[in-house]
Short mmCIF file of C-alpha atoms in Angstrom, two decimals:
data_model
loop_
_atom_site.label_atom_id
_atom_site.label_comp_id
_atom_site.label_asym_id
_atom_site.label_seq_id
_atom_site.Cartn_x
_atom_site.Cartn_y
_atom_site.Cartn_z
CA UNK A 1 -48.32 -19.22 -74.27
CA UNK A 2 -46.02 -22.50 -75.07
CA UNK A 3 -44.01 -20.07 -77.48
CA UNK A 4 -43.90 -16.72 -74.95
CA UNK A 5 -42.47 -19.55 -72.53
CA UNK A 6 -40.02 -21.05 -75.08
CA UNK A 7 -38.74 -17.43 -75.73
CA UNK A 8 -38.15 -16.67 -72.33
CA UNK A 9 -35.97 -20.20 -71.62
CA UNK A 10 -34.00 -19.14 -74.91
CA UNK A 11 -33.48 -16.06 -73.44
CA UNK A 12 -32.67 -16.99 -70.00
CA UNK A 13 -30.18 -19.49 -71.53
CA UNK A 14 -28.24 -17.09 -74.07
CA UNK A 15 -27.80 -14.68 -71.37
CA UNK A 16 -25.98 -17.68 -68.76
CA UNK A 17 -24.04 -18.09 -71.91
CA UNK A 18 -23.15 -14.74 -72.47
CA UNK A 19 -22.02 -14.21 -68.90
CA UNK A 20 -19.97 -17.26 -68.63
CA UNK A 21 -16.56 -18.42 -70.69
CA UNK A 22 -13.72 -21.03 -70.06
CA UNK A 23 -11.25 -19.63 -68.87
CA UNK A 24 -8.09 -19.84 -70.91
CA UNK A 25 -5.00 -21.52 -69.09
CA UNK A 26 -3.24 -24.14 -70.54
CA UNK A 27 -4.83 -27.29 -67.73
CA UNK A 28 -8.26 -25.91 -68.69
CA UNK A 29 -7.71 -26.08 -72.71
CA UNK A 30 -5.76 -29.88 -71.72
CA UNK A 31 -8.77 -31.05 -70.30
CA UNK A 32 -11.46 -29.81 -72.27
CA UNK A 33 -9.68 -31.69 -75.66
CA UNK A 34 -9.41 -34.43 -73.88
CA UNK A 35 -13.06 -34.62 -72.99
CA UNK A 36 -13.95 -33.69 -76.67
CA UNK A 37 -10.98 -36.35 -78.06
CA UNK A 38 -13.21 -39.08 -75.86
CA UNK A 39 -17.11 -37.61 -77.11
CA UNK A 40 -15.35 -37.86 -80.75
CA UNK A 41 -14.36 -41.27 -80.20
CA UNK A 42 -17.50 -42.20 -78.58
CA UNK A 43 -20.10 -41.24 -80.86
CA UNK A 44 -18.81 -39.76 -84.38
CA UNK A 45 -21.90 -39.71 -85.68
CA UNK A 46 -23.06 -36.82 -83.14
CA UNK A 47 -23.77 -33.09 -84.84
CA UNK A 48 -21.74 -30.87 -83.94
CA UNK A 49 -24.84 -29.17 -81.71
CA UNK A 50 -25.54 -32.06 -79.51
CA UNK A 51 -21.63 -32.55 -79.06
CA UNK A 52 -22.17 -29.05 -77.35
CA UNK A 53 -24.79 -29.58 -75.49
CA UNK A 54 -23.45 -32.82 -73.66
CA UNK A 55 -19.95 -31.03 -73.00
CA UNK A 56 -22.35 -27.85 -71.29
CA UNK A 57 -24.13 -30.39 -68.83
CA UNK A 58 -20.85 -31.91 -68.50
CA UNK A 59 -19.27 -28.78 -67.34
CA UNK A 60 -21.83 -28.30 -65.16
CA UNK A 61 -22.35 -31.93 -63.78
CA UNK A 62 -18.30 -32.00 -63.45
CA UNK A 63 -16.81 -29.86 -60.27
CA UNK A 64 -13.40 -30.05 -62.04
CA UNK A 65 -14.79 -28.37 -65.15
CA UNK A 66 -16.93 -26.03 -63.02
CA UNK A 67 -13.37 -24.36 -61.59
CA UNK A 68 -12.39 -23.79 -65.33
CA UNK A 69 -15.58 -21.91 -66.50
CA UNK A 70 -15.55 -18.18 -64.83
CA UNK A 71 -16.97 -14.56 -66.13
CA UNK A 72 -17.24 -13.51 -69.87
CA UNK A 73 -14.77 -9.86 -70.44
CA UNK A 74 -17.92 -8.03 -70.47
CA UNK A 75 -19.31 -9.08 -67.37
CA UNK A 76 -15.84 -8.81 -65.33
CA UNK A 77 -15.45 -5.29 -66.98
CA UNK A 78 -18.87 -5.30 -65.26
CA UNK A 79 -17.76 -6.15 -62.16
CA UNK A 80 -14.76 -3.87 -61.94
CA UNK A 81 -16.72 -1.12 -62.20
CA UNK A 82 -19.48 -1.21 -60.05
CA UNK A 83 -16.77 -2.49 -57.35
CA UNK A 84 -14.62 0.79 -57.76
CA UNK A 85 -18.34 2.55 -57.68
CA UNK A 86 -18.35 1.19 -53.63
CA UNK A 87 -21.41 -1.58 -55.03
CA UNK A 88 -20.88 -4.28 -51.74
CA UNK A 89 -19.34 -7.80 -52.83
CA UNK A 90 -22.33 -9.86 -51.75
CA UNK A 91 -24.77 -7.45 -53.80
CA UNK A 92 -22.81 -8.67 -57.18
CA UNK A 93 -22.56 -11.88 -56.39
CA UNK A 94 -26.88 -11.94 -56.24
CA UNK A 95 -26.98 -9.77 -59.31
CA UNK A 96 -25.12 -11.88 -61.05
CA UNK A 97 -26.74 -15.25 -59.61
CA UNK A 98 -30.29 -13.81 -60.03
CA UNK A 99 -30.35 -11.23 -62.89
CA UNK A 100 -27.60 -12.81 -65.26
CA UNK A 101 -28.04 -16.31 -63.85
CA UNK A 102 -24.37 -17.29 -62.90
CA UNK A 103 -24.05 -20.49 -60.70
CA UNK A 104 -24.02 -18.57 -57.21
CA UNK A 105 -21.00 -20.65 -56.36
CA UNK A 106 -19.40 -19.43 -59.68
CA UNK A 107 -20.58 -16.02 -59.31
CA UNK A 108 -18.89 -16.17 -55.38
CA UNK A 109 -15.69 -17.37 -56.72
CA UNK A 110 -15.09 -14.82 -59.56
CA UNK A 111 -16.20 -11.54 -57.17
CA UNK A 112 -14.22 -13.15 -53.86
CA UNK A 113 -10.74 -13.18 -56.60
CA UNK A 114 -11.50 -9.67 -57.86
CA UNK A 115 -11.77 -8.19 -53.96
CA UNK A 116 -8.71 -9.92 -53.35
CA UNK A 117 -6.83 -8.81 -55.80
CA UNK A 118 -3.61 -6.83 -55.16
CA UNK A 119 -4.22 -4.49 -57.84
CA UNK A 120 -7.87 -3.56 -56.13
CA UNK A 121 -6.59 -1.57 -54.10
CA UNK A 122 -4.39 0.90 -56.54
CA UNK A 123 -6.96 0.85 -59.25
CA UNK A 124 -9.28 2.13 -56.59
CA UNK A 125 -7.34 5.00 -55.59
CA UNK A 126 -6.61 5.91 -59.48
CA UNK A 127 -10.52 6.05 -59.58
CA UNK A 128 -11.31 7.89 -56.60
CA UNK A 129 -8.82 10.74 -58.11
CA UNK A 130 -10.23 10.81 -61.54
CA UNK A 131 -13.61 10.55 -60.05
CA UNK A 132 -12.32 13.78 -58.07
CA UNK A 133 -11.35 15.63 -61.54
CA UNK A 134 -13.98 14.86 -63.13
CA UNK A 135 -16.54 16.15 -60.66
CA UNK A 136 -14.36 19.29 -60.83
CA UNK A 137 -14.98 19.54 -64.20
CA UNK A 138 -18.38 19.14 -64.16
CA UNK A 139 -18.82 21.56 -61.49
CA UNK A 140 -16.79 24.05 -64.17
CA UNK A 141 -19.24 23.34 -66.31
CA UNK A 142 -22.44 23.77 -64.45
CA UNK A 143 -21.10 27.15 -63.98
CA UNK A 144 -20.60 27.95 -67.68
CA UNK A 145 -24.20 26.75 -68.75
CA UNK A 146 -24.91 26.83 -72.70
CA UNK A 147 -22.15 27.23 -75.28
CA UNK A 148 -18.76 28.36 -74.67
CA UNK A 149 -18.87 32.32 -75.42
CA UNK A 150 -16.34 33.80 -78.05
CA UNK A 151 -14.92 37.39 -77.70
CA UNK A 152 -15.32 39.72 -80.82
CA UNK A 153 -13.16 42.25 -81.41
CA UNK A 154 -11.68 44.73 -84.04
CA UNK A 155 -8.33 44.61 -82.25
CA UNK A 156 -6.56 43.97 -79.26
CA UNK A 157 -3.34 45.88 -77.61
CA UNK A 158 -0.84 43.41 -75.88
CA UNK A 159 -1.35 43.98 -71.96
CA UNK A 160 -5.05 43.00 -72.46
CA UNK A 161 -4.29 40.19 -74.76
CA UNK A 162 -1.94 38.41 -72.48
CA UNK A 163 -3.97 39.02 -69.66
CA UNK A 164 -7.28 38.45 -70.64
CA UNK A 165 -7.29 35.46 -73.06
CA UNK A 166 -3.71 34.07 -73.64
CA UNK A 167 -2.83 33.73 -70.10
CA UNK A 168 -7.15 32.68 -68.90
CA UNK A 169 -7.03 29.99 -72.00
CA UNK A 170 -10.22 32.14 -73.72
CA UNK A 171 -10.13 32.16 -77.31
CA UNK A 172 -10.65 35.27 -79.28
CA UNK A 173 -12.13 36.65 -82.52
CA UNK A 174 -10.47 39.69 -84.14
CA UNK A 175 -12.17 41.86 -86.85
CA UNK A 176 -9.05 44.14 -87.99
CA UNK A 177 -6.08 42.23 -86.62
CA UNK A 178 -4.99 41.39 -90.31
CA UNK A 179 -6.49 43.76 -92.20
CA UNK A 180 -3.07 45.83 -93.40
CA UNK A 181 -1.41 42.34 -94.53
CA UNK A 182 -0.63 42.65 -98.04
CA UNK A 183 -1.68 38.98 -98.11
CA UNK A 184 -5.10 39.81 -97.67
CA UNK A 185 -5.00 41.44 -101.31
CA UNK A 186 -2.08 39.16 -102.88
CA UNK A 187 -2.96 35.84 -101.62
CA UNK A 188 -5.09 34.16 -103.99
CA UNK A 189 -4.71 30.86 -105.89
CA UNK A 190 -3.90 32.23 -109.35
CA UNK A 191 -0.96 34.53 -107.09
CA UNK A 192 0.57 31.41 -105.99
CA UNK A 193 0.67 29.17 -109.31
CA UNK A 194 2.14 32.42 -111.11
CA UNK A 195 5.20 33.59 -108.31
CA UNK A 196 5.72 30.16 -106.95
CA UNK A 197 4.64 27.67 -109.64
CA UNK A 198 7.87 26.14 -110.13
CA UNK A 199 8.28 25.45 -106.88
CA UNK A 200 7.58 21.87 -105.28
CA UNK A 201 5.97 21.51 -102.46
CA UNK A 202 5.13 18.43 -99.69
CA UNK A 203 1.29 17.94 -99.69
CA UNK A 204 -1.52 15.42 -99.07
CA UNK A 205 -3.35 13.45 -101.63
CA UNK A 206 -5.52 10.52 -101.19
CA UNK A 207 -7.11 11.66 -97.82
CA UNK A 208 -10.73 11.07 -98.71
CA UNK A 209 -10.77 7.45 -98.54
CA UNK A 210 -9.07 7.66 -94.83
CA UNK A 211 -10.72 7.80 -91.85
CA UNK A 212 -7.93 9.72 -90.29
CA UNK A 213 -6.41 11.48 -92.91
CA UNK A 214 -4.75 14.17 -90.24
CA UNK A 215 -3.10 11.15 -88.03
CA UNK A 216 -1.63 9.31 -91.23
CA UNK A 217 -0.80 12.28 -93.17
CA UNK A 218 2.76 11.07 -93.86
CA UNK A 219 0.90 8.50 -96.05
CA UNK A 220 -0.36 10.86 -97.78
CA UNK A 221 2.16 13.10 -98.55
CA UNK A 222 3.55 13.75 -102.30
CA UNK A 223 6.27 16.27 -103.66
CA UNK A 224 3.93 18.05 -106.19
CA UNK A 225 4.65 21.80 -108.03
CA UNK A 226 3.06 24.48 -106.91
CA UNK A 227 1.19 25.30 -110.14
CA UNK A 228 0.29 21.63 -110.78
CA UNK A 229 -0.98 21.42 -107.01
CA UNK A 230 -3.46 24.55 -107.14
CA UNK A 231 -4.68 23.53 -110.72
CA UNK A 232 -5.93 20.54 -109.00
CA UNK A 233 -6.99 22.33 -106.25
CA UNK A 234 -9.48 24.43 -108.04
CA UNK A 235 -10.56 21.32 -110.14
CA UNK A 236 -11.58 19.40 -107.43
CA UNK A 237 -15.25 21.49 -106.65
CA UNK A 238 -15.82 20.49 -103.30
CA UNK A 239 -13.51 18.19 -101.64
CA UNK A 240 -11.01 16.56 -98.74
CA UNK A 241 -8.95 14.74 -100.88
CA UNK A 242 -5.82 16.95 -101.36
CA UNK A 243 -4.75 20.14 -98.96
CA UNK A 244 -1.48 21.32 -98.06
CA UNK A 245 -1.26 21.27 -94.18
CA UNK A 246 0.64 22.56 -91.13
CA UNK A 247 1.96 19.09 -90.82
CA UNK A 248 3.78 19.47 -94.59
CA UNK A 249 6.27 22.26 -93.09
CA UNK A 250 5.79 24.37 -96.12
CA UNK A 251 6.84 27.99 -94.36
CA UNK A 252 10.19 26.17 -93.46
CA UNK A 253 10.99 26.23 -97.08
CA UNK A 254 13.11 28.70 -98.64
CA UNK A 255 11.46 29.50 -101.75
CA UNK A 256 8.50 31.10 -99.48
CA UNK A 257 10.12 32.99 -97.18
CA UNK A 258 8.63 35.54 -99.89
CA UNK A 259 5.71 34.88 -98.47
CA UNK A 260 6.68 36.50 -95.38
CA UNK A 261 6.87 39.80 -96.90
CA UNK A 262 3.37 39.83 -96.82
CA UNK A 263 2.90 39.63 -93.46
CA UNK A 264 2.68 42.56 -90.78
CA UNK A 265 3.93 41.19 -87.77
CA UNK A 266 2.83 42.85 -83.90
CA UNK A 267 6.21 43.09 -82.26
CA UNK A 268 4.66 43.63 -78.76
CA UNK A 269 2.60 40.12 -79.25
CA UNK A 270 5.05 38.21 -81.80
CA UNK A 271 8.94 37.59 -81.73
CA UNK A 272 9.16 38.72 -85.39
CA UNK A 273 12.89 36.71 -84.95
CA UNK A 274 10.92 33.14 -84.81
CA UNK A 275 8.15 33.64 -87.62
CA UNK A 276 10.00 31.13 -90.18
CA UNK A 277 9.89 28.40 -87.80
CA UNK A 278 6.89 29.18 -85.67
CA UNK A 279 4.08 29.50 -88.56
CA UNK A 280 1.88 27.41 -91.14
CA UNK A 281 0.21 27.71 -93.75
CA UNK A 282 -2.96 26.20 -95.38
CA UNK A 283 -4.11 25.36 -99.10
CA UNK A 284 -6.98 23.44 -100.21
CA UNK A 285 -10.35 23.02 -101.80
CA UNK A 286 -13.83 23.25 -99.90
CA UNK A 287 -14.83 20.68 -98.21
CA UNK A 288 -10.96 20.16 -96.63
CA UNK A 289 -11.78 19.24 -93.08
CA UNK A 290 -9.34 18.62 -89.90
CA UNK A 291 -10.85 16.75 -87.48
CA UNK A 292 -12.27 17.73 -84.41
CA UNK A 293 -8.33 17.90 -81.77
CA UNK A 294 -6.78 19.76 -79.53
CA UNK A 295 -3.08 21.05 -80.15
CA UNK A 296 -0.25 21.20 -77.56
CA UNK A 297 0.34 25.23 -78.23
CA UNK A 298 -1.75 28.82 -78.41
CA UNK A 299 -2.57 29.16 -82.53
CA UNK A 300 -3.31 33.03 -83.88
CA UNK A 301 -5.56 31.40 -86.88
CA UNK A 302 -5.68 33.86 -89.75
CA UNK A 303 -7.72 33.84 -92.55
CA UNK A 304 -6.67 34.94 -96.16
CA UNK A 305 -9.10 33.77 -98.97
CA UNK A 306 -12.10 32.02 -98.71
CA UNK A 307 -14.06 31.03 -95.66
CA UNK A 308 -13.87 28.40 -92.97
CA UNK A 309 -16.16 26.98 -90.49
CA UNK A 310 -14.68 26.24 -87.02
CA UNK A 311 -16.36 24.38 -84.28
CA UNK A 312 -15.18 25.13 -80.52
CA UNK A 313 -15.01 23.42 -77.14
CA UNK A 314 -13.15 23.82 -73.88
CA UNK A 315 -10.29 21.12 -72.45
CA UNK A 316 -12.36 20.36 -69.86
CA UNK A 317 -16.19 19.15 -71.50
CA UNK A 318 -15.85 15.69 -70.17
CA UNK A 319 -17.89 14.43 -73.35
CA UNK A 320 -15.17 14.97 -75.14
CA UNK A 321 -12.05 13.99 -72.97
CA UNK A 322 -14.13 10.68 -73.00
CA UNK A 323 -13.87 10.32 -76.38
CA UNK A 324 -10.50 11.34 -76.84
CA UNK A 325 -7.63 8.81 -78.49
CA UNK A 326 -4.01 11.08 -78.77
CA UNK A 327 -5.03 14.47 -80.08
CA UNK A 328 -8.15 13.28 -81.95
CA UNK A 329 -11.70 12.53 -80.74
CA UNK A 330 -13.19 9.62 -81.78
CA UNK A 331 -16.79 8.69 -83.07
CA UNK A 332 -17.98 5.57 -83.66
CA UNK A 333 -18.94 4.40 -87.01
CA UNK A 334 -21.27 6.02 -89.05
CA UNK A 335 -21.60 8.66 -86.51
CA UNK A 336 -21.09 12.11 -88.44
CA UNK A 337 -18.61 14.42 -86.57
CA UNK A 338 -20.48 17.81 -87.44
CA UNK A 339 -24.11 16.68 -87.07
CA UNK A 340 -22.78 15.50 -83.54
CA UNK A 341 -20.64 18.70 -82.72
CA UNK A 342 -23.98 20.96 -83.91
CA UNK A 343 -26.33 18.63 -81.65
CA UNK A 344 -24.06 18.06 -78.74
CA UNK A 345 -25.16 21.90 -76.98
CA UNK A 346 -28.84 20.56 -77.34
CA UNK A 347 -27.68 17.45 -75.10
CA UNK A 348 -28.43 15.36 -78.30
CA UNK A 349 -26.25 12.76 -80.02
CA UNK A 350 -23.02 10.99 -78.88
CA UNK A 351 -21.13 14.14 -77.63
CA UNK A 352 -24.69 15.63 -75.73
CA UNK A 353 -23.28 18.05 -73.44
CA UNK A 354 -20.36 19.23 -74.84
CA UNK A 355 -20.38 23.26 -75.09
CA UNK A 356 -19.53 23.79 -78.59
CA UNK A 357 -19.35 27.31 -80.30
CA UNK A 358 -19.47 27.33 -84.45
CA UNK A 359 -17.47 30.23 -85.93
CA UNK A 360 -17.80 31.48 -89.59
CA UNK A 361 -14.01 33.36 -90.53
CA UNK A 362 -14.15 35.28 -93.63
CA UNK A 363 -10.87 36.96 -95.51
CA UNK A 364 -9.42 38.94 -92.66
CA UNK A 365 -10.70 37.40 -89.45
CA UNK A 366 -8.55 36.38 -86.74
CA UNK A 367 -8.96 33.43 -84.28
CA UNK A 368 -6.67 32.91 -81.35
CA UNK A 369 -7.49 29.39 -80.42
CA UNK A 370 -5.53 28.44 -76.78
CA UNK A 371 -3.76 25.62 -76.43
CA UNK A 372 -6.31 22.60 -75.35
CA UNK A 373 -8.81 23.96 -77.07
CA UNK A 374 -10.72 21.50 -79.36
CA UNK A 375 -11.16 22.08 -82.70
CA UNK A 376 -12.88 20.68 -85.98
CA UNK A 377 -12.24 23.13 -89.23
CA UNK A 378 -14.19 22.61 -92.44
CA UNK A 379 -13.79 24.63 -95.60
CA UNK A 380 -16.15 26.05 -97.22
CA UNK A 381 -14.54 27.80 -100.45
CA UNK A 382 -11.07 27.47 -101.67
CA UNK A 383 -9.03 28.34 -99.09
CA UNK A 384 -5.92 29.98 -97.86
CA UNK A 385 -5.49 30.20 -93.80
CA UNK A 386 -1.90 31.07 -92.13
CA UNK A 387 -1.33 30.94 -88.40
CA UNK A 388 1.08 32.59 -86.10
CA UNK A 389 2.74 30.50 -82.68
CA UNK A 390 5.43 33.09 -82.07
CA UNK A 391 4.17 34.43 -79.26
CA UNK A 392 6.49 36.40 -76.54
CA UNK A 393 4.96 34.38 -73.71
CA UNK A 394 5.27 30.31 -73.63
CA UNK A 395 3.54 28.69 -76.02
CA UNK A 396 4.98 25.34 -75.66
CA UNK A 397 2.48 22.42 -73.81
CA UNK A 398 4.19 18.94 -74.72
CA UNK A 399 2.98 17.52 -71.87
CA UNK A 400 -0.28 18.00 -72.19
CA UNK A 401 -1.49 14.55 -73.26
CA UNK A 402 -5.07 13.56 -71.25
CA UNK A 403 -5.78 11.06 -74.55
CA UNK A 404 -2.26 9.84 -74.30
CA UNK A 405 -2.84 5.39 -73.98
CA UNK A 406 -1.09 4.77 -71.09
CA UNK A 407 0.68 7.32 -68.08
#
């Protein structure tokens, strides 16, 4: 019983300690070495553990030294938020004197200076709105129960492509859309090293050991041969170490406007005029991954050789937005991306409730992915992807930023 009760004062006292902190202006740090200056002087042969224990009854013995000790950042983040939830000021102040065992006078003074604060007021109203939003998304959701659903098609004429998924935002999967490229039969590793081995080439290397290999690609990026490049490439077994990306501008290059030739462009959904600046291509081993992101424009996905695995969610699953730094969501550490995207439909794992849809493209499929869209992409052979933005209808978003750090 003597140790149960023991246990519970240690507990009772590390969680006062956890809720309470000096607060750091410059009298407050003046006094406090002053006080420590005279216990040094005092008694030098104190350990350092009693020393701390006399200056905590003397903070709370002293009324002086009681006005500089206030709320730890976690328990003020604490109190911000359940006052913007409408929680009533004298309800904190007894949760925080009876549950987390503040002082009540302490616990009086730090709520009374967060109701009166000018800034209350506005941060309130910015909640109320997102509050707003975000029950509209919800709602949304609640709506669209289960996984977001995917359109298959062989193809699709341009009246009901515009209509029905560029302009709605609802991504598509086409069967034939690609199927009379010459790429489809041309493209293959061995093609490139032999017509365009010469030719050098911006790609990344060294993107395994980064976390965020997409959002520090120029880091990664080396002038490398063609040949030399896909030698590696097919070397590598399975891996997301090196992969020429959208990012490394390689269609702006003159030696591959060859490349072009082997494309079959729709007039009535492309401006064949903007192709050279308005598409991408991709080059890697399996096991190349981008990151689960949204981009800022509609994306006609086409794939050449090999087979990738892409993972799909609407702009508006608020697990996600949540989680969402710039263009990229963010896990925690240790938390696997896929195991969490594959989970999340289930309600299981840190993005539970997102509405993810996995697609499997083989040589030939199409996938118009709309702009906001997220997105993760894993290879799974050696692969060769190319993607169209040239669309006749506006494709540019720039300002769509809801992970942008500040408005």
């Amino acid at each position: 019983m003597s140790r149960r009760r023991s246990r519970r004062r240690s507990h009772r006292r590390n969680r006062r300690r956890s809720a309470l902190a000096h607060v750091a202006h410059p009298r407050a740090r003046t006094r406090m070495s002053r006080t420590k200056r005279k216990k040094r002087s005092s008694s030098s042969s104190s350990s350092s553990g009693s020393k701390k224990r006399r200056s905590s009854k003397a903070a709370r013995a002293s009324p002086r030294l009681r006005e500089e000790i206030g709320l730890s950042d976690p328990f003020r983040d604490w109190l911000v938020h359940n006052l913007l939830r409408g929680v009533r000021p004298e309800r904190l102040v007894e949760q925080l004197a009876q549950q987390a065992e503040v002082p009540r006078e302490i616990a009086a003074r730090e709520v009374d200076a967060m109701v009166s604060s000018p800034l209350l007021p506005m941060v309130t109203r910015y909640a109320r709105w997102s509050r707003s939003l975000e029950l509209v998304l919800e709602l949304e959701r609640k709506r669209q129960r289960g996984a977001a659903a995917i359109d298959r098609l062989a193809t699709v004429d341009a009246e009901t492509f515009y209509t029905r998924y560029y302009r709605a935002g609802r991504p598509l999967l086409l069967d034939d859309a690609t199927r009379s490229w010459p790429a489809l039969e041309r493209w293959t590793p061995a093609y490139f090293a032999e017509s365009l081995g010469d030719v050098e080439l911006d790609v990344c290397v060294g993107r395994a050991a980064d976390p965020t290999p997409d959002l520090n690609f120029a880091q990664h990026t080396q002038r490398m041969r063609v040949a030399d490049f896909v030698a590696r490439v097919l070397e590598a077994g399975e891996s997301n170490d090196l992969y020429l990306i959208a990012n490394n501008h390689a269609m702006k290059r003159d030696e591959l406007a060859v490349l072009l030739d082997d494309i079959v462009i729709d007039t009535s959904i492309f401006d064949a005029s903007k192709v050279r600046g308005a598409s991408s291509l991709w080059l890697g081993p399996a096991g190349t991954i981008t990151p689960l992101h949204h981009d800022t424009s509609n994306i006609f996905f086409c794939q050449i050789y090999g087979r990738k695995r892409v993972r799909l969610a609407p702009p508006g699953d608020i697990p996600l937005l949540r989680r969402l730094r710039g263009f990229y969501v963010g896990l925690d550490e240790g938390q696997d991306a896929e195991r969490a995207l594959d989970a999340a439909p289930d309600d299981q794992g840190p993005l539970a409730g997102a509405r993810v849809v996995s697609v499997d493209l083989a040589p030939g499929d199409t996938l118009f992915i709309p702009a906001g869209w997220f997105h993760h992409v894993r290879a799974l052979d050696v692969s060769i992807s190319f993607s169209l933005l040239c669309f006749r209808q506006p494709n540019r978003f720039d300002w769509y930023t809801p992970g942008a750090p500040a408005l």
